[in-house]
CSV table of C-alpha atoms in Angstrom, one decimal:
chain,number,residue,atom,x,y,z
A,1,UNK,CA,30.6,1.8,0.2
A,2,UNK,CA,27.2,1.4,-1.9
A,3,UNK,CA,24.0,1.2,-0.3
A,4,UNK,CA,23.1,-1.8,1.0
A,5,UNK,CA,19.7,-3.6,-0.2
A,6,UNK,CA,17.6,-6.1,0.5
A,7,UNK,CA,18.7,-8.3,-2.1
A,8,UNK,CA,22.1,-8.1,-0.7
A,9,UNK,CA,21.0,-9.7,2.7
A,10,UNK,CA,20.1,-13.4,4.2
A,11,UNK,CA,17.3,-13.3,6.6
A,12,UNK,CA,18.3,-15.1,9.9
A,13,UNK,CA,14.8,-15.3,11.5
A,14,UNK,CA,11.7,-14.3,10.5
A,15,UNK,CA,10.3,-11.0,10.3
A,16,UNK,CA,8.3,-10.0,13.8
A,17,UNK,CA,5.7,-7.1,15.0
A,18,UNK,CA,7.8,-4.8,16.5
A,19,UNK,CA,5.4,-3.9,19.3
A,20,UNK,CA,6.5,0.0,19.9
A,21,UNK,CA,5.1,2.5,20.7
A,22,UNK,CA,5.3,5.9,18.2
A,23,UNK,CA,2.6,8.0,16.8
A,24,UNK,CA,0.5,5.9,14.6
A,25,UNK,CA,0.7,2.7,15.9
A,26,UNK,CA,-2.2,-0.1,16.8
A,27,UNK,CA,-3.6,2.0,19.7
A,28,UNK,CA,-3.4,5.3,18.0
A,29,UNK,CA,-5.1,4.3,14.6
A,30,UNK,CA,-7.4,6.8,12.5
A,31,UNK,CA,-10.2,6.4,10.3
A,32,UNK,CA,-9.6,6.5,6.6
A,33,UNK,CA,-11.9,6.6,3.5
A,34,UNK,CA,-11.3,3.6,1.5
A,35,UNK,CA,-13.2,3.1,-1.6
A,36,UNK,CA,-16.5,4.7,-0.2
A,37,UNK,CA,-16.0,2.8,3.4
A,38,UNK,CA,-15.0,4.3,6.7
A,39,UNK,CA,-11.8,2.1,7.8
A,40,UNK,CA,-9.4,2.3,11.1
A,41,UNK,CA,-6.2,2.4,9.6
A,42,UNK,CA,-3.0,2.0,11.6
A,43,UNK,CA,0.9,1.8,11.1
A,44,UNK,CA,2.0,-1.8,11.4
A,45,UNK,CA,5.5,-2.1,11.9
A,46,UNK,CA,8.2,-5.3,11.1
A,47,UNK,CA,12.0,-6.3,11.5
A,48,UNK,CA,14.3,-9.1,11.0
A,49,UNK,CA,17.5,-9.6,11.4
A,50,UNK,CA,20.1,-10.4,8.4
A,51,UNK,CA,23.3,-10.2,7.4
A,52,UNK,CA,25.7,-9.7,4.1
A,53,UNK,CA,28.0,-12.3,2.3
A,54,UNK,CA,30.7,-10.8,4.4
A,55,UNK,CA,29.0,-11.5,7.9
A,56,UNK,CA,28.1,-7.8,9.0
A,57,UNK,CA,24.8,-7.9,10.8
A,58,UNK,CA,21.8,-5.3,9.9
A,59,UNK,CA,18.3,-5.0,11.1
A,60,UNK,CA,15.4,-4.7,8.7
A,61,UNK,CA,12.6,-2.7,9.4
A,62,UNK,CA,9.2,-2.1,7.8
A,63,UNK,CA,6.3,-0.1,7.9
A,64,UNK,CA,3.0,-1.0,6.5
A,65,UNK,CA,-0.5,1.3,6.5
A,66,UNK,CA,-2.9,-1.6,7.7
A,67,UNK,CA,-6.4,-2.6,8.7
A,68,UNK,CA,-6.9,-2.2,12.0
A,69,UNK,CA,-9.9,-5.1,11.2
A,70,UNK,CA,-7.0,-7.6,10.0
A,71,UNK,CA,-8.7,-7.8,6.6
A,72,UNK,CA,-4.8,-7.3,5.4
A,73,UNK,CA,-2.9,-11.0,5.9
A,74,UNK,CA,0.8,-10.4,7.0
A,75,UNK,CA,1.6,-12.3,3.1
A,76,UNK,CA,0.1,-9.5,1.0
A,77,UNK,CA,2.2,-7.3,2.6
A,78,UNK,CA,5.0,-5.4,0.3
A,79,UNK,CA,8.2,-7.0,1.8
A,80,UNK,CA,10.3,-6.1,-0.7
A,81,UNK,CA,10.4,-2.6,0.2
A,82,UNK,CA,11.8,-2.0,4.0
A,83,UNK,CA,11.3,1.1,5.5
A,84,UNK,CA,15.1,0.9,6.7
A,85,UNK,CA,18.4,-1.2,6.7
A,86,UNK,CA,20.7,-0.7,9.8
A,87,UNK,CA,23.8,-1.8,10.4
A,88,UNK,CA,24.3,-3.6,13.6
């Protein structure tokens, strides 16, 4: 079987924080230079749920280095590269 992508897959619902816990996350952020500024950075993690054209069902997940001052909007994100593809 080939690898699955994400341009094998229909979305059905929309992609949500994950809210967990792991090393990284919201409550565990750093500080990071950033073009001469001091920033809290943090790993902001996504997944949706999709399936293929024959019905399997997989769950999407991303990961995203982000702002921990929002100045990042959820749109400018990179969605078209998930951090993993599951199968359910």
């Amino acid at each position: 079987m080939n690898a699955i992508t994400i341009n094998d897959l229909t979305f059905t619902d929309q992609a949500e924080r994950t809210n967990r816990v792991f090393a990284g996350w919201f409550n565990d952020s750093w500080t990071e230079e950033v073009d001469g500024e001091e920033c809290e950075m943090y790993w902001d993690e996504f997944s949706a749920l999709a399936t293929d054209k024959d019905g399997n069902e997989y769950r999407v997940t991303w990961l995203f280095k982000n702002y921990k001052d929002g100045r990042l909007e959820d749109d400018n994100l990179d969605w078209d590269n998930p951090e993993s593809i599951e199968v359910l």
